Coordinates of C-alpha atoms in Angstrom, one line a residue:
M20 CA 0.1 12.8 29.5
E21 CA -1.0 10.2 26.8
I22 CA -2.8 7.9 29.2
I23 CA -4.4 5.6 26.5
P24 CA -1.2 5.3 24.4
F25 CA 0.6 4.3 27.6
V26 CA -2.0 1.7 28.5
S27 CA -2.2 0.4 24.9
A28 CA 1.6 -0.1 24.7
L29 CA 1.5 -2.1 28.0
R30 CA -1.2 -4.3 26.7
Q31 CA 0.6 -4.9 23.4
E32 CA 3.6 -6.1 25.5
A33 CA 1.2 -8.4 27.2
Q34 CA 0.2 -9.9 23.9
V35 CA 3.8 -10.3 22.9
L36 CA 4.7 -12.1 26.1
G37 CA 1.5 -14.2 26.0
D38 CA 1.6 -14.7 29.7
Y39 CA -0.3 -12.4 32.0
H40 CA 1.8 -13.5 35.0
A41 CA 4.9 -12.2 33.3
V42 CA 3.1 -8.9 32.6
R43 CA 2.1 -8.7 36.2
K44 CA 5.8 -9.2 37.3
M45 CA 6.9 -6.6 34.7
C46 CA 4.5 -4.0 36.1
S47 CA 5.7 -4.7 39.6
R48 CA 9.3 -4.2 38.6
R49 CA 8.6 -1.0 36.8
L50 CA 6.4 0.3 39.6
A51 CA 9.2 -0.3 42.1
T52 CA 11.7 1.5 39.9
L53 CA 9.4 4.4 39.3
R54 CA 8.6 4.8 43.1
K55 CA 12.3 4.9 43.8
R56 CA 13.0 7.4 41.1
L57 CA 10.1 9.7 42.3
G58 CA 11.0 9.3 46.0
R59 CA 7.9 7.4 47.1
Q60 CA 9.3 4.0 47.9
T61 CA 8.2 2.1 51.0
S62 CA 10.3 2.8 54.1
K63 CA 12.7 0.0 55.1
S64 CA 12.5 0.7 58.8
K65 CA 11.0 -1.8 61.1
K66 CA 7.9 0.2 61.6
Y67 CA 5.9 0.6 58.4
A68 CA 5.2 4.3 57.6
P69 CA 2.6 4.7 54.8
Q70 CA 3.3 7.3 52.2
P71 CA 1.1 10.4 52.2
P72 CA -1.6 10.6 49.5
L73 CA -0.5 12.1 46.2
A74 CA -1.6 15.7 45.7
A75 CA -2.7 17.3 42.4
E76 CA 0.1 19.9 42.6
E77 CA 2.6 17.1 42.5
I78 CA 1.2 15.9 39.2
A79 CA 1.5 19.4 37.8
Q80 CA 5.2 19.4 38.8
E81 CA 6.0 15.9 37.6
P82 CA 3.6 14.1 35.2
K83 CA 5.4 10.8 35.8
F84 CA 3.3 10.4 39.0
V85 CA 0.4 9.5 36.7
H86 CA 2.3 6.3 35.7
L87 CA 2.2 5.2 39.3
Y88 CA -1.6 4.7 39.1
L89 CA -1.4 3.3 35.6
Y90 CA 1.1 0.6 36.5
S91 CA -0.8 -0.3 39.7
S92 CA -4.1 -0.5 37.7
E93 CA -2.5 -2.6 34.9
R94 CA -0.9 -4.9 37.4
A95 CA -4.3 -5.7 38.9
W96 CA -5.8 -6.0 35.5
A97 CA -3.1 -8.5 34.4
H98 CA -3.8 -10.5 37.5
A99 CA -7.5 -10.6 36.7
M100 CA -6.8 -11.7 33.1
Q101 CA -4.4 -14.4 34.3
M102 CA -7.2 -15.9 36.5
K103 CA -9.7 -15.5 33.6
S104 CA -7.5 -17.6 31.3
L105 CA -7.2 -20.2 34.1
L106 CA -10.9 -20.1 34.7
A107 CA -11.6 -20.9 31.0
D108 CA -10.0 -24.3 31.5
D109 CA -11.2 -25.0 35.1
T110 CA -14.5 -26.8 35.5
T111 CA -14.1 -27.7 39.2
T112 CA -16.0 -26.3 42.2
A113 CA -13.1 -23.9 42.9
S114 CA -14.1 -21.9 39.8
S115 CA -16.6 -19.8 41.8
A116 CA -13.9 -18.7 44.3
M117 CA -11.6 -17.9 41.4
K118 CA -14.4 -15.9 39.7
S119 CA -14.8 -13.9 42.9
H120 CA -11.1 -13.2 43.0
L121 CA -11.1 -12.1 39.4
V122 CA -13.9 -9.6 40.1
S123 CA -12.0 -8.2 43.1
R124 CA -8.8 -7.7 41.0
L125 CA -10.9 -5.8 38.4
H126 CA -12.4 -3.7 41.2
K127 CA -8.9 -2.9 42.5
A128 CA -7.8 -1.9 39.0
Q129 CA -10.8 0.3 38.6
S130 CA -10.2 1.9 42.0
Y131 CA -6.7 3.1 41.0
A132 CA -8.2 4.5 37.7
V133 CA -10.9 6.4 39.7
Q134 CA -8.3 7.9 42.0
L135 CA -6.3 9.1 38.9
C136 CA -9.5 10.7 37.5
A137 CA -10.1 12.5 40.7
L138 CA -6.6 13.9 40.7
L139 CA -6.7 15.0 37.1
E140 CA -10.1 16.7 37.4
D141 CA -8.6 18.9 40.0
P142 CA -7.6 22.2 38.3
A143 CA -4.3 22.3 40.3
S144 CA -3.1 19.2 38.4
G145 CA -2.8 21.3 35.2
A146 CA -4.3 18.4 33.2
A147 CA -5.7 19.1 29.8
D148 CA -9.3 18.2 28.9
N149 CA -8.0 15.4 26.7
D150 CA -6.1 13.9 29.6
V151 CA -9.2 14.0 31.8
L152 CA -11.3 12.4 29.0
E153 CA -8.7 9.6 28.5
A154 CA -8.6 8.9 32.2
N155 CA -12.4 8.7 32.5
A156 CA -12.6 6.5 29.4
Y157 CA -10.0 4.2 30.9
A158 CA -11.7 4.0 34.3
A159 CA -15.1 3.5 32.6
S160 CA -13.8 0.5 30.6
L161 CA -12.4 -1.1 33.8
R162 CA -15.7 -0.4 35.6
G163 CA -17.6 -2.0 32.6
S164 CA -15.3 -5.0 32.7
E165 CA -16.1 -5.5 36.3
A166 CA -19.9 -5.2 35.7
F167 CA -19.5 -7.6 32.7
E168 CA -17.9 -10.3 34.8
K169 CA -20.7 -9.8 37.4
S170 CA -23.3 -10.2 34.6
H171 CA -24.7 -6.8 35.5
W172 CA -25.6 -5.9 31.9
E173 CA -27.2 -2.6 32.5
D174 CA -24.2 -1.2 34.5
S175 CA -21.9 -2.7 31.9
I176 CA -23.6 -0.8 29.0
K177 CA -23.6 2.4 31.0
A178 CA -19.9 2.1 31.7
F179 CA -18.8 1.1 28.3
A180 CA -21.1 3.8 26.8
V181 CA -18.8 6.4 28.4
S182 CA -15.7 4.8 26.8
K183 CA -17.5 4.5 23.5
I184 CA -18.5 8.2 23.4
I185 CA -15.1 9.5 24.6
Y186 CA -13.0 7.3 22.3
S187 CA -15.2 8.2 19.3
A188 CA -14.8 11.9 20.0
L189 CA -11.0 11.6 20.4
L190 CA -10.8 9.5 17.2
S191 CA -12.8 12.1 15.2
T192 CA -10.3 14.8 16.3
S193 CA -6.9 13.1 16.3
K194 CA -7.4 10.2 13.9
N195 CA -5.3 8.1 16.1
E196 CA -5.7 4.4 15.4
I197 CA -5.1 3.6 19.1
Y198 CA -8.6 4.8 20.0
K199 CA -10.1 2.8 17.1
D200 CA -8.3 -0.3 18.4
Q201 CA -9.7 0.2 21.9
L202 CA -13.2 0.5 20.4
T203 CA -13.0 -2.6 18.2
S204 CA -11.2 -4.9 20.6
T205 CA -13.1 -4.3 23.8
V206 CA -15.8 -1.6 23.9
D207 CA -18.0 -2.4 20.9
P208 CA -18.1 -6.2 21.4
S209 CA -19.0 -5.7 25.1
I210 CA -21.8 -3.2 24.3
R211 CA -23.2 -5.5 21.7
Y212 CA -23.2 -8.6 24.0
S213 CA -24.7 -6.6 26.9
A214 CA -27.4 -5.3 24.6
Y215 CA -28.1 -8.9 23.5
Q216 CA -28.4 -10.0 27.1
L217 CA -30.8 -7.1 27.8
Q218 CA -32.8 -8.1 24.6
L219 CA -32.5 -4.7 23.0
P220 CA -33.6 -4.4 19.4
R221 CA -31.0 -5.8 17.0
N222 CA -31.6 -2.9 14.5
M223 CA -30.0 -0.5 17.0
D224 CA -26.4 0.2 16.2
V225 CA -23.7 0.4 18.9
A226 CA -23.3 4.2 18.7
T227 CA -27.1 4.7 19.3
I228 CA -27.0 2.3 22.3
A229 CA -24.0 4.2 23.7
R230 CA -25.7 7.6 23.3
Q231 CA -28.9 6.4 25.0
H232 CA -27.0 5.0 28.0
F233 CA -24.4 7.7 28.4
P234 CA -24.7 9.4 31.8
R235 CA -25.0 13.1 31.4
Q236 CA -24.7 14.1 35.0
D237 CA -21.0 15.0 34.8
E238 CA -21.2 18.4 33.1
R239 CA -17.4 18.7 32.7
I240 CA -17.1 15.5 30.8
V241 CA -20.1 16.4 28.6
K242 CA -18.7 19.8 27.8
A243 CA -15.3 18.3 27.0
V244 CA -16.8 15.7 24.7
E245 CA -19.0 18.3 22.9
A246 CA -15.9 20.5 22.5
L247 CA -14.2 17.7 20.6
D248 CA -17.3 16.6 18.6
A249 CA -20.4 18.7 18.8
K250 CA -22.5 15.8 17.5
A251 CA -21.1 13.1 19.8
L252 CA -24.1 13.1 22.1
S253 CA -26.8 14.2 19.7
D254 CA -29.4 11.7 18.6
P255 CA -28.8 10.2 15.2
A256 CA -30.7 12.1 12.6
A257 CA -32.8 10.5 10.0
E258 CA -31.0 12.3 7.4
A259 CA -27.3 13.2 7.1
P260 CA -26.2 16.4 5.4
G261 CA -24.9 15.9 1.9
E262 CA -23.5 18.1 -0.7
D263 CA -24.9 21.7 -1.0
G264 CA -26.8 21.1 2.2
V265 CA -29.1 18.5 0.7
G266 CA -29.9 15.6 3.1
V267 CA -29.0 12.0 2.4
A268 CA -31.7 9.7 3.7
A269 CA -30.8 6.8 5.9
V270 CA -30.4 3.7 3.8
A271 CA -33.2 1.2 4.2
S272 CA -32.5 -1.0 1.1
V273 CA -29.9 -1.7 -1.4
T274 CA -30.1 -2.6 -5.1
W275 CA -27.7 -4.7 -7.0
R276 CA -28.3 -5.9 -10.6
S277 CA -32.0 -5.4 -10.5
R278 CA -32.2 -7.2 -7.1
T279 CA -33.3 -5.3 -4.0
A280 CA -32.6 -6.3 -0.4
P281 CA -33.7 -4.5 2.8
V282 CA -31.0 -3.3 5.2
E283 CA -32.1 -4.6 8.6
D284 CA -28.8 -4.1 10.5
A285 CA -28.5 -0.6 11.9
D286 CA -24.6 -0.5 11.7
I287 CA -24.8 -1.3 7.9
S288 CA -27.5 1.4 7.4
V289 CA -25.4 4.0 9.2
A290 CA -22.2 3.0 7.3
L291 CA -24.0 3.2 3.9
S292 CA -25.4 6.6 4.8
A293 CA -21.9 7.7 5.7
A294 CA -20.6 6.4 2.4
Q295 CA -23.2 8.5 0.5
V296 CA -22.0 11.6 2.4
A297 CA -18.4 10.7 1.6
E298 CA -19.2 10.4 -2.1
N299 CA -20.8 13.8 -2.1
S300 CA -17.8 15.3 -0.4
H301 CA -15.6 13.6 -2.9
L302 CA -17.4 15.3 -5.8
S303 CA -16.8 18.7 -4.2
L304 CA -13.2 18.0 -3.6
Q305 CA -12.7 16.7 -7.1
K306 CA -14.0 19.9 -8.6
D307 CA -11.2 21.9 -6.9
N308 CA -8.5 19.4 -7.8
P309 CA -9.4 16.7 -10.3
S310 CA -6.0 15.1 -10.3
S311 CA -5.7 14.6 -6.5
A312 CA -5.7 11.1 -5.2
E313 CA -6.2 12.3 -1.6
A314 CA -9.8 13.2 -2.5
F315 CA -10.6 9.5 -2.6
D316 CA -9.5 8.8 1.0
G317 CA -12.8 9.8 2.6
A318 CA -14.9 7.6 0.2
L319 CA -12.5 4.7 0.5
L320 CA -12.7 4.8 4.3
A321 CA -16.4 5.1 4.4
W322 CA -16.9 2.1 2.1
Q323 CA -14.4 0.1 4.1
E324 CA -16.5 0.8 7.2
A325 CA -19.5 -0.5 5.3
V326 CA -17.6 -3.6 4.4
D327 CA -16.6 -4.2 8.0
A328 CA -20.1 -3.7 9.2
T329 CA -21.5 -6.1 6.7
K330 CA -18.9 -8.7 7.5
K331 CA -19.6 -8.4 11.2
A332 CA -23.4 -8.9 10.6
I333 CA -22.7 -12.0 8.4
D334 CA -20.4 -13.5 11.1
G335 CA -23.1 -12.9 13.7
Q336 CA -25.7 -14.7 11.6
T337 CA -23.2 -17.6 11.0
A338 CA -22.5 -17.9 14.7
E339 CA -26.2 -18.2 15.4
G340 CA -26.4 -21.1 12.9
A341 CA -28.2 -19.4 10.0
S342 CA -27.9 -21.3 6.7
M343 CA -27.1 -19.8 3.4
G344 CA -30.7 -20.3 2.2
D345 CA -32.0 -18.1 5.0
P346 CA -33.6 -14.8 3.7
K347 CA -31.6 -12.7 6.1
M348 CA -28.4 -14.3 5.0
Q349 CA -29.3 -13.9 1.3
N350 CA -29.9 -10.2 1.9
L351 CA -26.6 -9.8 3.7
Q352 CA -24.8 -11.6 0.9
L353 CA -26.3 -9.2 -1.7
T354 CA -25.3 -6.3 0.5
W355 CA -21.8 -7.8 0.9
T356 CA -21.4 -8.0 -2.9
L357 CA -22.6 -4.4 -3.3
V358 CA -20.3 -2.8 -0.7
N359 CA -17.3 -4.8 -1.8
Y360 CA -17.9 -3.9 -5.5
S361 CA -18.3 -0.2 -4.5
L362 CA -15.0 -0.3 -2.5
I363 CA -13.1 -1.9 -5.4
C364 CA -14.5 0.6 -7.9
W365 CA -13.4 3.5 -5.8
R366 CA -10.0 2.0 -5.3
I367 CA -9.6 1.5 -9.1
A368 CA -10.8 5.1 -9.6
R369 CA -8.0 6.4 -7.4
N370 CA -5.4 4.3 -9.2
R371 CA -6.6 5.6 -12.6
V372 CA -6.3 9.2 -11.3
M373 CA -2.8 8.4 -10.2
L374 CA -2.0 7.0 -13.6
E375 CA -3.2 10.2 -15.3
G376 CA -0.9 12.2 -13.0
I377 CA 2.1 9.9 -13.8
A378 CA 1.4 10.2 -17.6
Q379 CA 1.3 14.0 -17.4
G380 CA 4.7 14.0 -15.6
R381 CA 6.2 11.7 -18.2
K382 CA 5.1 13.8 -21.1
K383 CA 6.9 16.8 -19.6
N384 CA 10.2 15.1 -20.1
K385 CA 10.6 15.9 -23.8
K386 CA 14.4 16.4 -23.8
G387 CA 16.8 13.5 -24.4
G388 CA 19.6 12.3 -22.2
E389 CA 20.3 9.4 -19.9
E390 CA 18.8 11.1 -16.9
V391 CA 15.5 11.8 -18.6
R392 CA 15.4 8.2 -19.9
V393 CA 15.8 6.9 -16.4
K394 CA 13.0 9.1 -15.2
K395 CA 10.7 7.9 -18.0
L396 CA 11.5 4.3 -17.1
G397 CA 10.7 5.0 -13.5
H398 CA 7.3 6.5 -14.4
L399 CA 6.5 3.5 -16.6
K400 CA 7.4 1.2 -13.7
E401 CA 5.0 3.0 -11.5
E402 CA 2.3 2.7 -14.1
V403 CA 2.8 -1.1 -14.4
A404 CA 2.5 -1.4 -10.6
L405 CA -0.8 0.5 -10.7
Y406 CA -2.2 -1.6 -13.5
D407 CA -1.2 -4.7 -11.5
A408 CA -3.2 -3.3 -8.6
I409 CA -6.2 -2.7 -10.8
L410 CA -6.1 -6.2 -12.3
Q411 CA -5.9 -7.7 -8.8
S412 CA -8.9 -5.7 -7.7
L413 CA -10.8 -7.0 -10.7
E414 CA -9.9 -10.6 -9.7
Q415 CA -11.5 -9.9 -6.3
V416 CA -14.8 -9.0 -8.1
Y417 CA -15.0 -12.5 -9.6
G418 CA -15.1 -14.0 -6.2
L419 CA -18.0 -12.0 -4.9
P420 CA -21.3 -13.9 -4.3
G421 CA -23.6 -13.9 -7.3
V422 CA -21.0 -12.7 -9.8
A423 CA -20.1 -16.0 -11.4
A424 CA -23.8 -16.8 -12.1
D425 CA -24.3 -13.5 -13.9
E426 CA -23.1 -14.2 -17.4
H427 CA -23.6 -10.6 -18.7
F428 CA -21.8 -9.1 -15.8
S429 CA -19.0 -11.6 -16.1
N430 CA -18.6 -10.7 -19.8
E431 CA -18.4 -7.0 -18.8
L432 CA -15.7 -7.8 -16.3
D433 CA -13.8 -9.8 -18.9
S434 CA -13.8 -6.8 -21.3
K435 CA -12.6 -4.4 -18.6
K436 CA -9.9 -6.9 -17.6
A437 CA -8.8 -7.1 -21.2
Y438 CA -8.7 -3.3 -21.5
F439 CA -6.4 -2.9 -18.5
S440 CA -4.3 -5.9 -19.5
A441 CA -3.7 -4.3 -22.8
L442 CA -2.7 -1.0 -21.1
K443 CA -0.3 -2.9 -18.9
C444 CA 1.3 -4.7 -21.9
S445 CA 1.6 -1.5 -23.9
T446 CA 3.3 0.3 -20.9
I447 CA 5.9 -2.5 -20.7
A448 CA 6.3 -2.3 -24.5
R449 CA 7.1 1.4 -24.2
S450 CA 9.8 0.7 -21.7
H451 CA 11.4 -1.7 -24.1
A452 CA 11.1 0.8 -26.9
I453 CA 13.0 3.4 -24.8
L454 CA 15.8 0.8 -24.3
S455 CA 15.9 0.2 -28.1
N456 CA 14.6 -3.4 -27.7
R457 CA 12.3 -3.1 -30.7
T458 CA 11.7 -6.8 -31.2
N459 CA 10.5 -7.1 -27.6
A460 CA 8.4 -4.0 -27.9
L461 CA 6.8 -5.4 -31.1
A462 CA 5.9 -8.7 -29.3
L463 CA 4.4 -6.8 -26.3
F464 CA 2.4 -4.5 -28.5
A465 CA 1.1 -7.5 -30.4
R466 CA 0.2 -9.1 -27.1
A467 CA -1.7 -6.0 -26.0
L468 CA -3.6 -5.9 -29.3
S469 CA -4.6 -9.6 -28.9
H470 CA -6.1 -8.7 -25.5
I471 CA -8.3 -6.1 -27.1
T472 CA -9.3 -8.1 -30.2
S473 CA -10.0 -11.3 -28.3
S474 CA -12.6 -9.7 -25.9
P475 CA -15.9 -8.2 -27.0
P476 CA -16.4 -4.6 -26.0
T477 CA -19.1 -5.2 -23.3
L478 CA -18.1 -2.3 -21.2
R479 CA -21.1 -0.7 -19.7
S480 CA -23.9 -2.2 -17.6
A481 CA -27.1 -0.2 -17.0
A482 CA -27.7 -2.0 -13.7
T483 CA -24.5 -0.9 -12.0
P484 CA -24.9 2.0 -9.5
T485 CA -24.3 5.5 -10.9
S486 CA -21.7 6.4 -8.2
H487 CA -19.3 3.7 -9.3
K488 CA -17.0 5.7 -11.7
G489 CA -13.8 3.7 -11.3
L490 CA -14.7 1.0 -13.9
D491 CA -16.4 3.3 -16.4
I492 CA -14.8 2.7 -19.8
T493 CA -16.6 4.2 -22.8
P494 CA -16.6 2.5 -26.2
A495 CA -14.7 5.5 -27.6
E496 CA -11.8 4.8 -25.1
F497 CA -11.8 1.1 -26.1
Q498 CA -11.7 1.9 -29.8
S499 CA -9.0 4.6 -29.3
L500 CA -6.8 2.1 -27.5
K501 CA -7.3 -0.5 -30.2
S502 CA -6.4 2.0 -33.0
T503 CA -3.3 3.1 -31.1
L504 CA -2.1 -0.4 -30.6
E505 CA -2.7 -1.3 -34.3
N506 CA -0.6 1.7 -35.3
E507 CA 2.2 0.8 -32.8
V508 CA 2.3 -2.8 -34.0
A509 CA 2.6 -1.6 -37.6
R510 CA 5.3 0.9 -36.7
F511 CA 7.4 -1.4 -34.6
R512 CA 7.1 -4.2 -37.2
A513 CA 8.7 -1.9 -39.7
L514 CA 11.4 -0.8 -37.2
A515 CA 12.2 -4.4 -36.3
E516 CA 12.4 -5.3 -40.0
M517 CA 14.8 -2.4 -40.5
D518 CA 17.0 -3.6 -37.6
L519 CA 17.0 -7.1 -39.2
I520 CA 18.2 -5.8 -42.5
A521 CA 20.9 -3.7 -40.8
A522 CA 22.0 -6.8 -38.9
K523 CA 22.3 -8.8 -42.1
S524 CA 24.2 -6.0 -43.8
A525 CA 26.6 -5.8 -40.9
K526 CA 27.3 -9.5 -41.2
T527 CA 28.0 -9.1 -45.0
V528 CA 30.3 -6.2 -44.3
G529 CA 32.1 -8.1 -41.7
K530 CA 33.1 -10.8 -44.1
G531 CA 35.1 -8.4 -46.3
A532 CA 36.4 -6.2 -43.5
G533 CA 39.0 -3.6 -44.6
A534 CA 39.3 -0.2 -46.0
L535 CA 36.5 1.0 -48.3
V536 CA 38.8 1.3 -51.3
E537 CA 39.3 -2.4 -51.1
R538 CA 35.6 -3.1 -51.1
L539 CA 34.5 -1.1 -54.1
D540 CA 33.2 -4.2 -55.8
Q541 CA 30.7 -4.9 -52.9
Y542 CA 27.3 -3.1 -52.9
P543 CA 26.1 -2.3 -49.4
E544 CA 22.5 -3.4 -48.7
G545 CA 22.1 -1.2 -45.6
K546 CA 24.1 1.7 -44.4
I547 CA 27.7 2.2 -45.6
D548 CA 30.3 1.1 -43.0
F549 CA 32.9 3.9 -42.5
E550 CA 34.4 2.4 -39.4
N551 CA 37.4 0.9 -41.2
G552 CA 38.0 4.1 -43.2
I553 CA 38.2 4.9 -46.9
V554 CA 41.9 3.9 -47.1
Q555 CA 44.3 2.2 -44.7
W556 CA 46.3 4.8 -42.8
P557 CA 49.0 4.4 -41.7
P558 CA 49.7 1.7 -44.2
K559 CA 50.6 -1.7 -43.0
V560 CA 54.0 -3.3 -43.8
A561 CA 53.4 -6.1 -46.3
P562 CA 55.6 -8.0 -48.8
V563 CA 55.4 -6.9 -52.5
P564 CA 55.8 -9.8 -54.9
V565 CA 57.8 -8.9 -58.1
K566 CA 59.8 -11.0 -60.7
P567 CA 63.6 -11.5 -60.1
V568 CA 64.5 -10.4 -63.6
F569 CA 63.4 -6.9 -62.9
L570 CA 65.8 -6.8 -59.9
D571 CA 68.7 -8.0 -62.1
V572 CA 68.0 -5.2 -64.7
A573 CA 67.7 -2.6 -62.0
F574 CA 70.9 -3.7 -60.3
N575 CA 72.9 -2.8 -63.4
F576 CA 71.7 0.8 -63.3
I577 CA 72.2 1.6 -59.7
E578 CA 74.5 4.5 -58.9
Y579 CA 76.6 3.8 -55.8
P580 CA 77.5 6.8 -53.6
S581 CA 81.3 5.8 -53.7
D582 CA 82.2 7.2 -57.1
G583 CA 78.9 7.8 -58.8
T584 CA 79.8 5.5 -61.7
P585 CA 77.0 3.2 -62.9
R586 CA 77.5 -0.5 -62.6
A587 CA 77.2 -1.1 -66.3
V588 CA 80.3 1.2 -67.0
K589 CA 82.4 -0.6 -64.4
D590 CA 81.6 -4.0 -65.9
K591 CA 82.6 -2.7 -69.4
K592 CA 86.0 -1.6 -68.0
V593 CA 86.5 -4.9 -66.3
E594 CA 85.9 -6.7 -69.6
E595 CA 88.4 -4.5 -71.4
G596 CA 91.1 -5.1 -68.7
G597 CA 90.5 -8.8 -68.4
K598 CA 88.9 -10.9 -65.8
K599 CA 89.9 -10.3 -62.2
G600 CA 88.7 -11.3 -58.8
G601 CA 90.1 -14.8 -58.4
F602 CA 87.9 -17.7 -57.4
L603 CA 85.1 -15.7 -55.8
G604 CA 84.9 -13.3 -58.7
S605 CA 84.6 -16.2 -61.2
L606 CA 81.9 -17.8 -59.0
W607 CA 79.7 -14.7 -58.9
G608 CA 80.3 -13.8 -62.5
R609 CA 82.4 -10.8 -61.9

């Protein structure tokens, strides 16, 4: 039936509209349409005839009947939120009456939700256990909101504790972010504020408070919750199971760079314990599949929870007016540096594992061809993107509290940044080498080598925690990269010089372009150019300069096809017989 996703979608529309009055009108329109579609609209006769109450069997036949209660409840809730927004700006004497009206609207919304719970708990409705749990969590959150507005803090904690336990159990099973949004937006802040009003110990986390105040009278709800998560209602143990069954003790203090700070906030302690468990789980997963990036998801999520818990504690201290010189704030700042550095290291570790997988896939493409070249360029592009992400993560470390004042640690970060910058430049250089841009490749390899040579190899710090493997760079890896870059610079310097000589040779050959037989007096400095051929074929039509006297001599020995007598014999007969031919013959000498 998806009760919580339906309600969450409605409230997201409310945030988009930004006006609870518009949301209320929207719910009214949809409710009227749904009633007409389901045949439960109000009679138009003069005498009002109320509709009979809805039966559980009707819900089994048509699940849309559930939306009747949800729209009615959300309409009343939107009306209450509208008055609450007006009440925030109203300081007149009418505010008490508006406050009472607000509470009555929340009570009406809660009454619709309670009726829905009663129908779904009936086996005839055919509702699943998850549907019953969602309905109870929704009704409990409305009941808690009503008690919260009445300042009944004990009732508020008890109501919100039901929502907290149910949402947490559903989240552990389905991993749906909707349940997490419900927890972070409404339930957890309300429990924390109610606990503050009841003066409960600040070292109690929200989950512990919810477990202590959860009503266990409803056996069906308890069984349904335990079916989803067996540990949802159990008391928090002092130790959490780690790898190979070894317990991980609750974190009471943290150490960063020889400085130790106590962990006074319960949420941070629980989050750090969960991070230790996630790290142990990661080790077991990595043994089975070392190249899997998915094995890092659990550790990353756990450390992100620790970061969020620490940020929440710091914001709480800031809201209470604590200064930066306060001991509690100093301890929280140290914890903040530790958890953020841990999260960044695990993120970099995952990126490095992904880089190894891409490099292995690139080495498999040993054959040539345009398609393989395109694949190699695609792999190199992915590697550059991952190196960019690693460098951005390192920049975040510089901004953590206490890092700038630690000179040795800053030098260590500079060395690691230079190492990854050199890898990024060398990766770009290889892409230019594939494209035969040897001059660009030489410049990039030289730039990568300058990153390595300009930074001292301060790569390892004994004070960093042993679990942070993402930024572990051994001196052997540093020297290996340096040696590789020196070799590549020397190789591409030679290749670039060869290309330069070939280009000069091509220019020289271009000046005397023609067949090779016409350029035998030119010595080629580079490769011999056979593009124009050894000889010109077919030969070009060109004038042949000769002396005119040779033509005159040849003319006298030409045999004409008329009688086959040479010209010299005819001239001799002409001379014997006398000159003939008239004026033209005398003119041409005949």
